[in-house]
PDB file of C-alpha atoms in Angstrom:
ATOM      1  CA  UNK A  13     112.088 106.552  34.637  1.00  0.00           C
ATOM      2  CA  UNK A  14     109.631 106.345  31.746  1.00  0.00           C
ATOM      3  CA  UNK A  15     110.385 106.027  28.053  1.00  0.00           C
ATOM      4  CA  UNK A  16     112.978 108.644  27.145  1.00  0.00           C
ATOM      5  CA  UNK A  17     113.708 109.847  23.627  1.00  0.00           C
ATOM      6  CA  UNK A  18     117.333 110.679  22.901  1.00  0.00           C
ATOM      7  CA  UNK A  19     118.114 112.817  19.861  1.00  0.00           C
ATOM      8  CA  UNK A  20     121.105 113.499  17.662  1.00  0.00           C
ATOM      9  CA  UNK A  21     121.783 115.440  14.475  1.00  0.00           C
ATOM     10  CA  UNK A  22     124.392 114.559  11.842  1.00  0.00           C
ATOM     11  CA  UNK A  23     125.455 117.354   9.466  1.00  0.00           C
ATOM     12  CA  UNK A  24     127.666 116.469   6.499  1.00  0.00           C
ATOM     13  CA  UNK A  25     130.744 118.709   6.113  1.00  0.00           C
ATOM     14  CA  UNK A  26     133.497 118.635   3.462  1.00  0.00           C
ATOM     15  CA  UNK A  27     134.258 115.217   1.985  1.00  0.00           C
ATOM     16  CA  UNK A  28     132.771 112.553   4.234  1.00  0.00           C
ATOM     17  CA  UNK A  29     133.394 114.431   7.476  1.00  0.00           C
ATOM     18  CA  UNK A  30     130.283 114.767   9.633  1.00  0.00           C
ATOM     19  CA  UNK A  31     129.596 116.919  12.691  1.00  0.00           C
ATOM     20  CA  UNK A  32     127.243 115.112  15.030  1.00  0.00           C
ATOM     21  CA  UNK A  33     125.468 116.818  17.895  1.00  0.00           C
ATOM     22  CA  UNK A  34     123.457 115.583  20.827  1.00  0.00           C
ATOM     23  CA  UNK A  35     122.371 117.840  23.655  1.00  0.00           C
ATOM     24  CA  UNK A  36     125.193 120.416  23.952  1.00  0.00           C
ATOM     25  CA  UNK A  37     127.957 118.150  22.650  1.00  0.00           C
ATOM     26  CA  UNK A  38     129.561 117.851  19.237  1.00  0.00           C
ATOM     27  CA  UNK A  39     131.817 115.162  17.781  1.00  0.00           C
ATOM     28  CA  UNK A  40     133.607 115.058  14.433  1.00  0.00           C
ATOM     29  CA  UNK A  41     133.206 111.806  12.542  1.00  0.00           C
ATOM     30  CA  UNK A  42     135.212 110.925   9.450  1.00  0.00           C
ATOM     31  CA  UNK A  43     136.554 107.913   7.592  1.00  0.00           C
ATOM     32  CA  UNK A  44     140.174 106.827   7.389  1.00  0.00           C
ATOM     33  CA  UNK A  45     141.970 107.829   4.192  1.00  0.00           C
ATOM     34  CA  UNK A  46     141.760 104.285   2.812  1.00  0.00           C
ATOM     35  CA  UNK A  47     137.947 104.563   2.952  1.00  0.00           C
ATOM     36  CA  UNK A  48     137.796 107.985   1.302  1.00  0.00           C
ATOM     37  CA  UNK A  49     138.011 110.251   4.325  1.00  0.00           C
ATOM     38  CA  UNK A  50     140.548 112.695   5.709  1.00  0.00           C
ATOM     39  CA  UNK A  51     141.006 110.807   9.006  1.00  0.00           C
ATOM     40  CA  UNK A  52     139.898 113.764  11.183  1.00  0.00           C
ATOM     41  CA  UNK A  53     137.877 111.608  13.570  1.00  0.00           C
ATOM     42  CA  UNK A  54     136.666 108.136  14.314  1.00  0.00           C
ATOM     43  CA  UNK A  55     134.283 106.602  11.829  1.00  0.00           C
ATOM     44  CA  UNK A  56     130.717 105.611  12.728  1.00  0.00           C
ATOM     45  CA  UNK A  57     131.457 101.915  13.207  1.00  0.00           C
ATOM     46  CA  UNK A  58     134.366 102.737  15.533  1.00  0.00           C
ATOM     47  CA  UNK A  59     132.003 104.914  17.534  1.00  0.00           C
ATOM     48  CA  UNK A  60     129.637 101.951  17.891  1.00  0.00           C
ATOM     49  CA  UNK A  61     132.472 100.006  19.520  1.00  0.00           C
ATOM     50  CA  UNK A  62     133.314 102.980  21.735  1.00  0.00           C
ATOM     51  CA  UNK A  63     129.659 103.335  22.728  1.00  0.00           C
ATOM     52  CA  UNK A  64     129.525  99.684  23.801  1.00  0.00           C
ATOM     53  CA  UNK A  65     132.668  99.949  25.934  1.00  0.00           C
ATOM     54  CA  UNK A  66     131.558 103.253  27.438  1.00  0.00           C
ATOM     55  CA  UNK A  67     128.092 101.915  28.231  1.00  0.00           C
ATOM     56  CA  UNK A  68     129.475  98.840  29.969  1.00  0.00           C
ATOM     57  CA  UNK A  69     131.872 101.049  31.933  1.00  0.00           C
ATOM     58  CA  UNK A  70     129.063 103.342  33.060  1.00  0.00           C
ATOM     59  CA  UNK A  71     126.902 100.383  34.125  1.00  0.00           C
ATOM     60  CA  UNK A  72     129.878  99.078  36.106  1.00  0.00           C
ATOM     61  CA  UNK A  73     130.334 102.381  37.919  1.00  0.00           C
ATOM     62  CA  UNK A  74     126.621 102.844  38.656  1.00  0.00           C
ATOM     63  CA  UNK A  75     126.014  99.308  39.974  1.00  0.00           C
ATOM     64  CA  UNK A  76     129.324  98.325  41.609  1.00  0.00           C
ATOM     65  CA  UNK A  77     128.141  99.308  45.083  1.00  0.00           C
ATOM     66  CA  UNK A  78     124.961  97.213  44.701  1.00  0.00           C
ATOM     67  CA  UNK A  79     127.185  94.177  44.087  1.00  0.00           C
ATOM     68  CA  UNK A  80     129.573  95.117  46.883  1.00  0.00           C
ATOM     69  CA  UNK A  81     132.421  95.441  44.411  1.00  0.00           C
ATOM     70  CA  UNK A  82     135.108  98.062  44.685  1.00  0.00           C
ATOM     71  CA  UNK A  83     137.568  98.436  41.856  1.00  0.00           C
ATOM     72  CA  UNK A  84     140.693 100.506  41.315  1.00  0.00           C
ATOM     73  CA  UNK A  85     140.406 100.450  37.537  1.00  0.00           C
ATOM     74  CA  UNK A  86     137.929  99.273  34.912  1.00  0.00           C
ATOM     75  CA  UNK A  87     138.235  99.253  31.144  1.00  0.00           C
ATOM     76  CA  UNK A  88     136.779  97.473  28.162  1.00  0.00           C
ATOM     77  CA  UNK A  89     138.600  96.516  24.964  1.00  0.00           C
ATOM     78  CA  UNK A  90     136.184  96.169  22.039  1.00  0.00           C
ATOM     79  CA  UNK A  91     136.804  94.961  18.499  1.00  0.00           C
ATOM     80  CA  UNK A  92     134.565  94.095  15.602  1.00  0.00           C
ATOM     81  CA  UNK A  93     134.824  92.395  12.229  1.00  0.00           C
ATOM     82  CA  UNK A  94     133.350  94.309   9.308  1.00  0.00           C
ATOM     83  CA  UNK A  95     133.814  93.515   5.628  1.00  0.00           C
ATOM     84  CA  UNK A  96     134.246  96.938   3.985  1.00  0.00           C
ATOM     85  CA  UNK A  97     133.335  95.454   0.597  1.00  0.00           C
ATOM     86  CA  UNK A  98     129.710  95.673   1.746  1.00  0.00           C
ATOM     87  CA  UNK A  99     129.929  99.409   2.434  1.00  0.00           C
ATOM     88  CA  UNK A 100     131.803  99.971  -0.823  1.00  0.00           C
ATOM     89  CA  UNK A 101     129.152  97.948  -2.744  1.00  0.00           C
ATOM     90  CA  UNK A 102     131.797  95.563  -4.039  1.00  0.00           C
ATOM     91  CA  UNK A 103     129.948  92.480  -2.784  1.00  0.00           C
ATOM     92  CA  UNK A 104     126.689  91.385  -1.189  1.00  0.00           C
ATOM     93  CA  UNK A 105     128.216  90.769   2.250  1.00  0.00           C
ATOM     94  CA  UNK A 106     126.610  92.248   5.322  1.00  0.00           C
ATOM     95  CA  UNK A 107     127.365  95.952   5.643  1.00  0.00           C
ATOM     96  CA  UNK A 108     127.562  95.984   9.419  1.00  0.00           C
ATOM     97  CA  UNK A 109     129.616  94.052  11.922  1.00  0.00           C
ATOM     98  CA  UNK A 110     129.497  90.278  11.628  1.00  0.00           C
ATOM     99  CA  UNK A 111     131.112  89.810  15.040  1.00  0.00           C
ATOM    100  CA  UNK A 112     131.843  92.069  17.988  1.00  0.00           C
ATOM    101  CA  UNK A 113     134.071  90.928  20.842  1.00  0.00           C
ATOM    102  CA  UNK A 114     134.944  92.632  24.087  1.00  0.00           C
ATOM    103  CA  UNK A 115     137.209  91.982  27.021  1.00  0.00           C
ATOM    104  CA  UNK A 116     136.410  93.462  30.408  1.00  0.00           C
ATOM    105  CA  UNK A 117     139.337  94.337  32.665  1.00  0.00           C
ATOM    106  CA  UNK A 118     138.657  95.000  36.327  1.00  0.00           C
ATOM    107  CA  UNK A 119     141.262  95.683  38.982  1.00  0.00           C
ATOM    108  CA  UNK A 120     139.556  94.465  42.153  1.00  0.00           C
ATOM    109  CA  UNK A 121     140.110  92.310  45.209  1.00  0.00           C
ATOM    110  CA  UNK A 122     136.613  90.803  44.873  1.00  0.00           C
ATOM    111  CA  UNK A 123     136.446  87.032  44.373  1.00  0.00           C
ATOM    112  CA  UNK A 124     136.147  85.754  40.791  1.00  0.00           C
ATOM    113  CA  UNK A 125     132.636  84.335  41.334  1.00  0.00           C
ATOM    114  CA  UNK A 126     131.364  87.726  42.492  1.00  0.00           C
ATOM    115  CA  UNK A 127     133.101  89.503  39.580  1.00  0.00           C
ATOM    116  CA  UNK A 128     131.574  87.081  37.071  1.00  0.00           C
ATOM    117  CA  UNK A 129     128.100  87.707  38.517  1.00  0.00           C
ATOM    118  CA  UNK A 130     128.757  91.454  38.259  1.00  0.00           C
ATOM    119  CA  UNK A 131     129.951  91.184  34.643  1.00  0.00           C
ATOM    120  CA  UNK A 132     126.885  89.083  33.736  1.00  0.00           C
ATOM    121  CA  UNK A 133     124.750  91.886  35.148  1.00  0.00           C
ATOM    122  CA  UNK A 134     126.699  94.510  33.180  1.00  0.00           C
ATOM    123  CA  UNK A 135     126.126  92.562  29.958  1.00  0.00           C
ATOM    124  CA  UNK A 136     122.406  92.198  30.676  1.00  0.00           C
ATOM    125  CA  UNK A 137     121.935  95.846  31.698  1.00  0.00           C
ATOM    126  CA  UNK A 138     123.938  97.776  29.059  1.00  0.00           C
ATOM    127  CA  UNK A 139     121.486  99.483  26.617  1.00  0.00           C
ATOM    128  CA  UNK A 140     124.075  99.694  23.836  1.00  0.00           C
ATOM    129  CA  UNK A 141     124.832  95.981  24.100  1.00  0.00           C
ATOM    130  CA  UNK A 142     121.110  95.265  23.976  1.00  0.00           C
ATOM    131  CA  UNK A 143     120.747  97.487  20.883  1.00  0.00           C
ATOM    132  CA  UNK A 144     123.578  95.674  19.092  1.00  0.00           C
ATOM    133  CA  UNK A 145     122.503  92.186  20.125  1.00  0.00           C
ATOM    134  CA  UNK A 146     118.777  92.468  19.419  1.00  0.00           C
ATOM    135  CA  UNK A 147     116.792  93.755  16.453  1.00  0.00           C
ATOM    136  CA  UNK A 148     115.574  97.323  16.805  1.00  0.00           C
ATOM    137  CA  UNK A 149     112.747  99.020  14.908  1.00  0.00           C
ATOM    138  CA  UNK A 150     114.554 101.372  12.538  1.00  0.00           C
ATOM    139  CA  UNK A 151     112.107 103.666  10.779  1.00  0.00           C
ATOM    140  CA  UNK A 152     112.822 106.407   8.293  1.00  0.00           C
ATOM    141  CA  UNK A 153     110.813 109.578   8.867  1.00  0.00           C
ATOM    142  CA  UNK A 154     110.098 112.398   6.452  1.00  0.00           C
ATOM    143  CA  UNK A 155     112.433 113.553   3.710  1.00  0.00           C
ATOM    144  CA  UNK A 156     112.792 117.333   3.601  1.00  0.00           C
ATOM    145  CA  UNK A 157     113.919 119.016   0.385  1.00  0.00           C
ATOM    146  CA  UNK A 158     115.285 122.537   0.363  1.00  0.00           C
ATOM    147  CA  UNK A 159     117.696 124.698   2.316  1.00  0.00           C
ATOM    148  CA  UNK A 160     118.116 124.394   6.035  1.00  0.00           C
ATOM    149  CA  UNK A 161     116.148 126.862   8.106  1.00  0.00           C
TER     150      UNK A 161
END
């Protein structure tokens, strides 16, 4: 499959709540109360963690047969360290995650060596993991002033 462009739109609501849309799907994003939100949804950095776990899970499902691995259950626990003083402009610390860790759980009868090879492949193949781990070209486009049409 050639280069594919994925698109999303984020529309600010009341407070810091945001409705994000991609294709025909919508998600509510908000901040916890201690960060100035109303706690009506996950915040953006939590969604990054969710995206990583979901991506690894999808790669596992799509490629398990290629590795001859059958599993009864698969899940990923993801956590990240983020100093909120950066976001709140209270210090010059990095604004994003300094560390992200994940634990892959797989309920399978496959031998450990085969599972480790499979997990190595998952890590190498997951686009979200690649996006987090490697620099990406982030470019701001136009700024539009005026009401929404």
